[in-house]
Tab-separated table of C-alpha atoms and ligand atoms in Angstrom:
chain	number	residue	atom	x	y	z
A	1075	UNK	CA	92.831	38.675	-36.500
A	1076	UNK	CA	92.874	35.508	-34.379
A	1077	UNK	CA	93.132	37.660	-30.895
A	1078	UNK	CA	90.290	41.000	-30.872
A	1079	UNK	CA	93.510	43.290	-30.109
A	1080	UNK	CA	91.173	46.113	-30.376
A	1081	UNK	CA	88.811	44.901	-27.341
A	1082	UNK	CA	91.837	44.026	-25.553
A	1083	UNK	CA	93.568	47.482	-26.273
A	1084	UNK	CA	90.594	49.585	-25.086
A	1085	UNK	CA	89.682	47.597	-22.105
A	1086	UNK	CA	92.839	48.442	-20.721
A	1087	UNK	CA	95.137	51.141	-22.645
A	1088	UNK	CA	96.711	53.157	-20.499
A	1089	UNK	CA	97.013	56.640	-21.502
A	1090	UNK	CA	99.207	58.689	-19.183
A	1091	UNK	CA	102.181	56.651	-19.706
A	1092	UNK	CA	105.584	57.218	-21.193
A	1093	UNK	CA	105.871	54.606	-23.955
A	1094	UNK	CA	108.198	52.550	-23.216
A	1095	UNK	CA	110.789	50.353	-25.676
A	1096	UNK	CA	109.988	46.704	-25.073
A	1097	UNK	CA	112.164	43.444	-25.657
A	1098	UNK	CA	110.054	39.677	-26.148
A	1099	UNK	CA	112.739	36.918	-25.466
A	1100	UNK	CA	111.041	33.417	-26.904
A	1101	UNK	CA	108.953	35.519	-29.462
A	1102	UNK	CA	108.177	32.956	-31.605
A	1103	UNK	CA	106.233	30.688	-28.772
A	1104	UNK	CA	102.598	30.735	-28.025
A	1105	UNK	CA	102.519	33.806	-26.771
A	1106	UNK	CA	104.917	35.599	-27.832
A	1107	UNK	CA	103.317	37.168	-31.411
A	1108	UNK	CA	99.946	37.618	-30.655
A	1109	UNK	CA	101.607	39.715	-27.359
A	1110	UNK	CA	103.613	41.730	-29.519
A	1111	UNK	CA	100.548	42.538	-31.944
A	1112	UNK	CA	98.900	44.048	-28.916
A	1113	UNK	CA	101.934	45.841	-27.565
A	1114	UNK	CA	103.090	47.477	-30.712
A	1115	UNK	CA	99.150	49.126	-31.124
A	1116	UNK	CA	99.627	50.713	-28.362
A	1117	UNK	CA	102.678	51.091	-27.752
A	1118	UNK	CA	103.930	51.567	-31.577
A	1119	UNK	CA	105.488	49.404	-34.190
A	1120	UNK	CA	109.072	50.277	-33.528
A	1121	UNK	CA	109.072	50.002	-29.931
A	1122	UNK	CA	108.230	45.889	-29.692
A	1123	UNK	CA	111.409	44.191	-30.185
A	1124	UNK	CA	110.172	40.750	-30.847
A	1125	UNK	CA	113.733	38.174	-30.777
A	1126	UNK	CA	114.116	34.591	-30.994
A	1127	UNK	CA	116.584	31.972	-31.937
A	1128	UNK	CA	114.379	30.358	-34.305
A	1129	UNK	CA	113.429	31.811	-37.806
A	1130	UNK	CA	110.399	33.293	-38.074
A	1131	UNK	CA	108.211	32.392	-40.862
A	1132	UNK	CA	106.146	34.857	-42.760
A	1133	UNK	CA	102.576	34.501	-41.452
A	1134	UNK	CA	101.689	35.633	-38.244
A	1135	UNK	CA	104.279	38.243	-38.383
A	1136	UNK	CA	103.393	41.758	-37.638
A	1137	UNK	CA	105.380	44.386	-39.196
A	1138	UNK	CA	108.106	45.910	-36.827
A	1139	UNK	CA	111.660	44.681	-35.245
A	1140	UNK	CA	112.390	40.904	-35.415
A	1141	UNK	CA	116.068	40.360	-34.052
A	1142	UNK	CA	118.017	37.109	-33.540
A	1143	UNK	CA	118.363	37.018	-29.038
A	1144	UNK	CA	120.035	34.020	-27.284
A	1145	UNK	CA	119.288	34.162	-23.762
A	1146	UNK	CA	122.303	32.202	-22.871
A	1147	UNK	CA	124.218	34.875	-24.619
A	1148	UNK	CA	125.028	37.488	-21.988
A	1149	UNK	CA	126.862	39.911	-23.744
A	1150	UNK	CA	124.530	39.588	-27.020
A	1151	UNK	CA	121.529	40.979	-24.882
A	1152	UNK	CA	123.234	43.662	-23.111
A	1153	UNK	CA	123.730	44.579	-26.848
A	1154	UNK	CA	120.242	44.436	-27.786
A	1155	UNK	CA	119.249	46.542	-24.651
A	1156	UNK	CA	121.333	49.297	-24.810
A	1157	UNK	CA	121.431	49.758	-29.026
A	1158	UNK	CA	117.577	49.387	-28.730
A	1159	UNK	CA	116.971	51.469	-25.139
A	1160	UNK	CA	114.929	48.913	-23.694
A	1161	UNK	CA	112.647	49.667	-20.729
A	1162	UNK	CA	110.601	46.303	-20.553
A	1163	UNK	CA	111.903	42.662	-20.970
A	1164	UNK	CA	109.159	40.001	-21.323
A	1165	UNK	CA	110.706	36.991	-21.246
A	1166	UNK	CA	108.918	34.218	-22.568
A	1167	UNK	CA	111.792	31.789	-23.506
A	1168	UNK	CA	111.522	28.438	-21.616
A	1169	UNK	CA	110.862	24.823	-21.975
A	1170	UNK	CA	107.508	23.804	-21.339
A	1171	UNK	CA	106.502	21.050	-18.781
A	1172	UNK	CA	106.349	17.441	-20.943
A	1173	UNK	CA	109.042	18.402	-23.041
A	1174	UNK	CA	111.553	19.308	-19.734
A	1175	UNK	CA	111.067	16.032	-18.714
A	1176	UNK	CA	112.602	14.551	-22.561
A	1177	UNK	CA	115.798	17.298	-22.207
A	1178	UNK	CA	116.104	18.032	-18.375
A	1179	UNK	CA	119.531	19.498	-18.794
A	1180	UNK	CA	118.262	21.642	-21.915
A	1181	UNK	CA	115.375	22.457	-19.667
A	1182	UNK	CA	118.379	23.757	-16.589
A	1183	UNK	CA	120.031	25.742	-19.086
A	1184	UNK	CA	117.055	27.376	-21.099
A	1185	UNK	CA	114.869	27.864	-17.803
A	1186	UNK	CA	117.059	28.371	-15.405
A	1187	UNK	CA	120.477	29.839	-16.675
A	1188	UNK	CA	118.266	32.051	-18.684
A	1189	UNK	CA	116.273	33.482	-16.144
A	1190	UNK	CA	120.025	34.012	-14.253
A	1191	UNK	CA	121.136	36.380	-17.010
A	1192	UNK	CA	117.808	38.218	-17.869
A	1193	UNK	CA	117.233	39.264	-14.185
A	1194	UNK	CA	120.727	40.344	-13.876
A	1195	UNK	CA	120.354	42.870	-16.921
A	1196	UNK	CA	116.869	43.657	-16.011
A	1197	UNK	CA	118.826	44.991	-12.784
A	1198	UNK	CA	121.758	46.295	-14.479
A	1199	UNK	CA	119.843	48.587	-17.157
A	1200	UNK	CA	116.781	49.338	-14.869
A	1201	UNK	CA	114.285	47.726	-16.826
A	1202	UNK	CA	110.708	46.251	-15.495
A	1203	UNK	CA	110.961	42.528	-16.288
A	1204	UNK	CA	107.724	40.122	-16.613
A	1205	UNK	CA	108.412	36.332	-16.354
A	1206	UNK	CA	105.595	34.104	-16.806
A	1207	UNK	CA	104.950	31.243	-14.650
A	1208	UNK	CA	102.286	28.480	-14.210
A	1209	UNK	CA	100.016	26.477	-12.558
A	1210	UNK	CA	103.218	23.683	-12.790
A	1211	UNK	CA	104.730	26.018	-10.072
A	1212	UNK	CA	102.774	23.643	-7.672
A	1213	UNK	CA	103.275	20.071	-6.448
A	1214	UNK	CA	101.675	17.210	-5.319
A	1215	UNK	CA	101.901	18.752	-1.614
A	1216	UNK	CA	99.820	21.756	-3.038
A	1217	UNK	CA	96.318	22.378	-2.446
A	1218	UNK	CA	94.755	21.215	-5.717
A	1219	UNK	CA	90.913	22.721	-5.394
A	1220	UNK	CA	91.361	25.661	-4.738
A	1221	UNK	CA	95.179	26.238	-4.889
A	1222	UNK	CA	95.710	29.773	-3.512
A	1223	UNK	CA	98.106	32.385	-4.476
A	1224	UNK	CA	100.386	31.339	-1.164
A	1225	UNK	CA	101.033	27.748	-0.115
A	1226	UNK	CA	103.344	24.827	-0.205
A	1227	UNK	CA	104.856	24.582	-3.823
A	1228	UNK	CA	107.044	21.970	-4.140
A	1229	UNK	CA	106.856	20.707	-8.155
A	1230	UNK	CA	107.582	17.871	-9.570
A	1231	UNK	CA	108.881	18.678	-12.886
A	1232	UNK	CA	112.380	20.710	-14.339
A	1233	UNK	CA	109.657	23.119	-15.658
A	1234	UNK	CA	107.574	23.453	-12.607
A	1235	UNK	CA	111.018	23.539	-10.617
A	1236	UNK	CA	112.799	25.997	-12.526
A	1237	UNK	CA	109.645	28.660	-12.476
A	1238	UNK	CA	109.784	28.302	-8.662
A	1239	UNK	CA	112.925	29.842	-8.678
A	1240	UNK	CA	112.181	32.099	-11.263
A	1241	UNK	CA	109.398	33.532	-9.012
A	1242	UNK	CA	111.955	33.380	-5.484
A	1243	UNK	CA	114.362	34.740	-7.641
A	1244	UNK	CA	112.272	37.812	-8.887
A	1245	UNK	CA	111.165	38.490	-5.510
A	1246	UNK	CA	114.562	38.299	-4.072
A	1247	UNK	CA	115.939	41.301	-6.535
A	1248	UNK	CA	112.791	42.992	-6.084
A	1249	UNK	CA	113.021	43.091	-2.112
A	1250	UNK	CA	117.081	43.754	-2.441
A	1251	UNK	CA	117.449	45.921	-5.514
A	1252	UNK	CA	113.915	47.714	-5.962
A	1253	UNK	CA	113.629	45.593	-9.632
A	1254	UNK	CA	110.279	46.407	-10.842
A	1255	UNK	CA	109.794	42.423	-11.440
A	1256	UNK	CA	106.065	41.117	-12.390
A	1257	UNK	CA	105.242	37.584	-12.944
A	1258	UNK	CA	101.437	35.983	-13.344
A	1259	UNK	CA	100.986	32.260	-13.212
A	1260	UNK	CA	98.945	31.482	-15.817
A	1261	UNK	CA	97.031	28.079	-16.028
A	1262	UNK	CA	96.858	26.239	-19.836
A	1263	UNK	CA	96.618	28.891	-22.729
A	1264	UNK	CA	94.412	27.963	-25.047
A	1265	UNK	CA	94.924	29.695	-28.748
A	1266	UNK	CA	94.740	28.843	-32.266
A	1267	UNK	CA	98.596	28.738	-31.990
A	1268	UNK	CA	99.491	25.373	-31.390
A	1269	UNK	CA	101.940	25.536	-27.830
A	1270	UNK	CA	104.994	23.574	-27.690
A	1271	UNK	CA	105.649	20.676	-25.052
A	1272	UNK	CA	102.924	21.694	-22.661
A	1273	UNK	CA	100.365	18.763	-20.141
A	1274	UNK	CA	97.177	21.437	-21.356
A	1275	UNK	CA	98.125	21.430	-25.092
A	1276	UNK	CA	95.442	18.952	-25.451
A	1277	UNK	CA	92.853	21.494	-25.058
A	1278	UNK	CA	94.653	23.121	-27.933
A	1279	UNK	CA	94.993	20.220	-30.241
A	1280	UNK	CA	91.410	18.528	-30.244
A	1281	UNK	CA	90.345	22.206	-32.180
A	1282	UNK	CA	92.839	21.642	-35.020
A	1283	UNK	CA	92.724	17.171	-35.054
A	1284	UNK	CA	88.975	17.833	-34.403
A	1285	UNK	CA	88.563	20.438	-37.100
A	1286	UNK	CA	90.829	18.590	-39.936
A	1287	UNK	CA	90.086	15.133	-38.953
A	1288	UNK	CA	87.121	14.325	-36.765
A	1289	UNK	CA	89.042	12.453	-34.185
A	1290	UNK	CA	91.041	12.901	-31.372
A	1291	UNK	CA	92.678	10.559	-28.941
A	1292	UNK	CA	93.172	12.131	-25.700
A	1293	UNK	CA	97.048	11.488	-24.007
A	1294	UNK	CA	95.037	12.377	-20.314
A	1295	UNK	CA	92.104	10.487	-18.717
A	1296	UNK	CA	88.746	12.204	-18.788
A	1297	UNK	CA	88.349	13.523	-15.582
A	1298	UNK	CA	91.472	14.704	-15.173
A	1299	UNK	CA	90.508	18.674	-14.410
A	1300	UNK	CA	93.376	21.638	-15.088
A	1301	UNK	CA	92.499	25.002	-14.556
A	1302	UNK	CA	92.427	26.899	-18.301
A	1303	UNK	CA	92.421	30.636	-19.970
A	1304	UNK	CA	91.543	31.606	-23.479
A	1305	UNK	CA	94.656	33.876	-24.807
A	1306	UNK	CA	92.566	36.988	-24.953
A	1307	UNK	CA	92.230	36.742	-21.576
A	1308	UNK	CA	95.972	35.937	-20.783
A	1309	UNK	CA	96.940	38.716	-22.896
A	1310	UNK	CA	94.544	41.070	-21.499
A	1311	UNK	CA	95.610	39.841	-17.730
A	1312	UNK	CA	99.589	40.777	-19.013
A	1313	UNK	CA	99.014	43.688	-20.134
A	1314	UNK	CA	96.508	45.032	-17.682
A	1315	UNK	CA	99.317	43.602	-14.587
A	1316	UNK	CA	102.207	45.160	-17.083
A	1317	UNK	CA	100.552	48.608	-16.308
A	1318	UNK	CA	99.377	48.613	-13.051
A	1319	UNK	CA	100.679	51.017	-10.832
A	1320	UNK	CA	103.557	49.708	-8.660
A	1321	UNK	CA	101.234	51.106	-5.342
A	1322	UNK	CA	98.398	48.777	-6.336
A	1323	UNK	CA	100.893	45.481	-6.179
A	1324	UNK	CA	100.433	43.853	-2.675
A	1325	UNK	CA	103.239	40.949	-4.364
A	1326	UNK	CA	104.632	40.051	-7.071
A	1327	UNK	CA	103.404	37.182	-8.278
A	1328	UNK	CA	99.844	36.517	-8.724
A	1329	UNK	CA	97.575	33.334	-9.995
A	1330	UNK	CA	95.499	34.209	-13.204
A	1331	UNK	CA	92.971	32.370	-14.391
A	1332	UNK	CA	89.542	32.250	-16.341
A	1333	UNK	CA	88.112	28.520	-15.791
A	1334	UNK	CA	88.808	24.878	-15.083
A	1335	UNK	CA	87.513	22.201	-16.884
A	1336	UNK	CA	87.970	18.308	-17.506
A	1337	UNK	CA	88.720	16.697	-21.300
A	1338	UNK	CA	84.985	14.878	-21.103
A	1339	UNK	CA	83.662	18.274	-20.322
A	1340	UNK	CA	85.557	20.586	-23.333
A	1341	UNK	CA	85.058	17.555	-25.865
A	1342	UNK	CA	81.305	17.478	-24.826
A	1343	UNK	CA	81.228	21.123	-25.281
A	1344	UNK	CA	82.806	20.675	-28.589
A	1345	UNK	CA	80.316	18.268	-29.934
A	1346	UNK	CA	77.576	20.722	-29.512
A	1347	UNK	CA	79.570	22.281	-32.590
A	1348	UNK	CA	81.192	19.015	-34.474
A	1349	UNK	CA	78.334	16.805	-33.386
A	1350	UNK	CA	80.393	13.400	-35.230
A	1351	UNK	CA	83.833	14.371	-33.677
A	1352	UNK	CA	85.104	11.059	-32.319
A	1353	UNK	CA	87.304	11.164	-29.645
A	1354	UNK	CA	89.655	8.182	-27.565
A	1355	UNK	CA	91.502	8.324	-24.443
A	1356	UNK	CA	95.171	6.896	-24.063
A	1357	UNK	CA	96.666	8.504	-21.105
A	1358	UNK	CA	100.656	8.347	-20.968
A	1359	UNK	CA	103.374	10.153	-18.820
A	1360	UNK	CA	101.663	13.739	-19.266
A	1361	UNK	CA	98.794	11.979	-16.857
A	1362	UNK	CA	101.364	11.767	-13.979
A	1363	UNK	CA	101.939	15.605	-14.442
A	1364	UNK	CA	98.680	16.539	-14.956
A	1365	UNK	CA	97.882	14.571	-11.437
A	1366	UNK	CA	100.400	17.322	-9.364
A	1367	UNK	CA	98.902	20.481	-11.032
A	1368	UNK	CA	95.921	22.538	-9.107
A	1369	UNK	CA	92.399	21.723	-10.467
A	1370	UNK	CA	91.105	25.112	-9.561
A	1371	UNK	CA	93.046	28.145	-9.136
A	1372	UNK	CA	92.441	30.734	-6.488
A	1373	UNK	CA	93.084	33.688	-8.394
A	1374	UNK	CA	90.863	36.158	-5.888
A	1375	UNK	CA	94.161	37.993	-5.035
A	1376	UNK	CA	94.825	39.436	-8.326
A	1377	UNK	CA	90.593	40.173	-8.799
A	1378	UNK	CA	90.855	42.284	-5.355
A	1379	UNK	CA	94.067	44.447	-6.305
A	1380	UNK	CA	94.062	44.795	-9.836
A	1381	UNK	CA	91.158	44.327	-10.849
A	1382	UNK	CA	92.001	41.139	-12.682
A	1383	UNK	CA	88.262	39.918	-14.468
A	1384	UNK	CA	88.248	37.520	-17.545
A	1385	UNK	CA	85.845	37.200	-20.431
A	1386	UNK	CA	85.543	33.987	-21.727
A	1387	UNK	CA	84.223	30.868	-20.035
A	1388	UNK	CA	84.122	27.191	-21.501
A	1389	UNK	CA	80.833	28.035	-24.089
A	1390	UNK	CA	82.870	31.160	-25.072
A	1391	UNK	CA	85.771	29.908	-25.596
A	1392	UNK	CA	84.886	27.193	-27.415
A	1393	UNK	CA	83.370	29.038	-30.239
A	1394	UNK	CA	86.069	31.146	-30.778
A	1395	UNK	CA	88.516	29.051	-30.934
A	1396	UNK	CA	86.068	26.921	-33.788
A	1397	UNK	CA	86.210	30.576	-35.594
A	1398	UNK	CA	90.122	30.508	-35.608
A	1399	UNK	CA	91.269	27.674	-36.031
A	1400	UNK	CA	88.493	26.903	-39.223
A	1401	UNK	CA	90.147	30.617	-40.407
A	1402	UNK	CA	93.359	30.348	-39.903
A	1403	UNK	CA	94.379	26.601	-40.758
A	1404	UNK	CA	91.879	24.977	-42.309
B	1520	LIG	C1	102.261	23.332	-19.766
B	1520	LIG	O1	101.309	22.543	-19.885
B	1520	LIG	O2	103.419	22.976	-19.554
B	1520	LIG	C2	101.945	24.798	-19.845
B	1520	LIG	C3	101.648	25.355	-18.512
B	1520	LIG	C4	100.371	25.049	-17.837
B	1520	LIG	O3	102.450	26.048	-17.960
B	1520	LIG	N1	100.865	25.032	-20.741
């Protein structure tokens, strides 16, 4: 198992609850599999409705529903939701932040549009939505050290621009139409999983270049610091948020993080491991994103009401991800 699903599931589980029926939009992303792995243990097989556009290949796959979804197709989901009762709709689907900026109308119609049609059925049908969003949510007007859960926002990017309104969106239809909507910025996932299009991915790809080939060139500057979270901990964070009672949300949208770190100070780390790993620096547009984006998140609102803690720090993280990636793809 790349993710300990079992540490996960009984730091959290939630007994007393009616199970619900989920959907995953975007299932085949970073996230998405390694979310439905945890959700279907406790929540059972049948009732994690993982959906894509993309076809899934066999590894990775848990057993349980795998269904064609395109979030630009309206009618298709209301489908989905009422032939499958759905409860919960995590919607992971979206262009991440370097790759916006190649497709920026792609980026409107994935991100945006999207959003527009799984918050209306979330309201139609009842259902308790999650959206991610992300340290990109914040600009070069935000507070960058510590940037707290409220303040000037402001992005620069389609990605960072189209989770803003994601999150003003959610909060409208939850003040207007009592949606049960929940979203957690998250800062740069790190996982075995390679991410797609991301500014953080970098802390993702030095395991697997480092790992195969000993070398890595670096696309930001060394010192450039972003805050980061180990996927255990994001998953953990989602599904302890996903089941905290609505009394104990004072908003709707809360920072999450674990750490924040700089590429000198995860490639040091790293050599501890792969003493001869060689790594360059050649910083291209991704730097100008990376400069906008908070160093260190102020997640202290999410500690205080639901009990939001993580696990792994830099030294922690770093030797599991060695352990996974050497497992799974070497
Ligand atoms: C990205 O780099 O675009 C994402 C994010 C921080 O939201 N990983």
């Amino acid at each position: 198992e790349v993710v300990d699903i079992n540490k996960i599931h009984k730091r959290f589980c939630n007994k007393g609850l009616k199970t619900p029926r989920i959907l995953i939009t975007g299932g085949l992303g970073q996230l998405g599999t390694e979310c439905a792995k945890l959700l279907r243990k406790s929540y059972g097989e049948e009732n994690v409705i993982l959906s894509d556009i993309i076809k899934p290949t066999d590894n990775g796959l848990t057993n349980g529903p795998f269904i064609f979804a395109d979030i630009l197709d309206f009618k298709g989901l209301q489908k989905i939701i009422v032939n499958y009762r759905i409860d919960w709709l995590i919607h992971f689907s979206a262009l991440l932040s370097a790759v916006g900026e190649q497709n920026v109308p792609l980026a409107v119609r994935v991100n945006i549009e999207g959003m527009h049609n799984v918050i209306e059925l979330a309201r139609q049908y009842n259902l308790r939505i999650f959206v991610p969003s992300t340290i990109g949510a914040f600009g070069p007007d935000s507070p960058r050290n510590p940037t707290p859960n409220i303040t000037i926002q402001r992005p620069r990017t389609i990605y960072g621009v189209s989770k803003v309104h994601a999150e003003l969106l959610g909060e409208y239809y939850h003040h207007k139409f009592g949606l049960d909507f929940r979203c957690l910025r998250f800062p740069g996932v790190i996982s075995s999983d390679p991410p797609g299009g991301g500014t953080t991915d970098y802390a993702v790809a030095v395991f697997h270049e480092g790992l195969l080939r000993k070398r890595y060139k670096c696309y930001l500057e060394p010192h450039t610091r972003l805050p980061m979270m180990y996927i255990d901990d994001c998953l953990a964070a989602l599904f302890q948020f996903l089941n905290a009672p609505n009394e104990r949300l004072r908003r709707r949208v809360y920072n999450v993080t674990a750490m924040s770190f700089t590429p000198e100070e995860l490639f040091n780390e790293i050599k501890k491991h792969i003493p001869d790993l060689h790594v360059s620096y050649k910083p291209d547009s991704r730097q100008n994103i990376a400069n906008t984006w908070p160093q260190v998140f102020d997640d202290s609102e999410a500690r205080k009401d639901w009990n939001w803690t993580h696990e792994f720090n830099l030294e922690k993280m770093v030797i599991s991800m060695i352990q996974d990636v050497s497992e799974n793809f070497i």
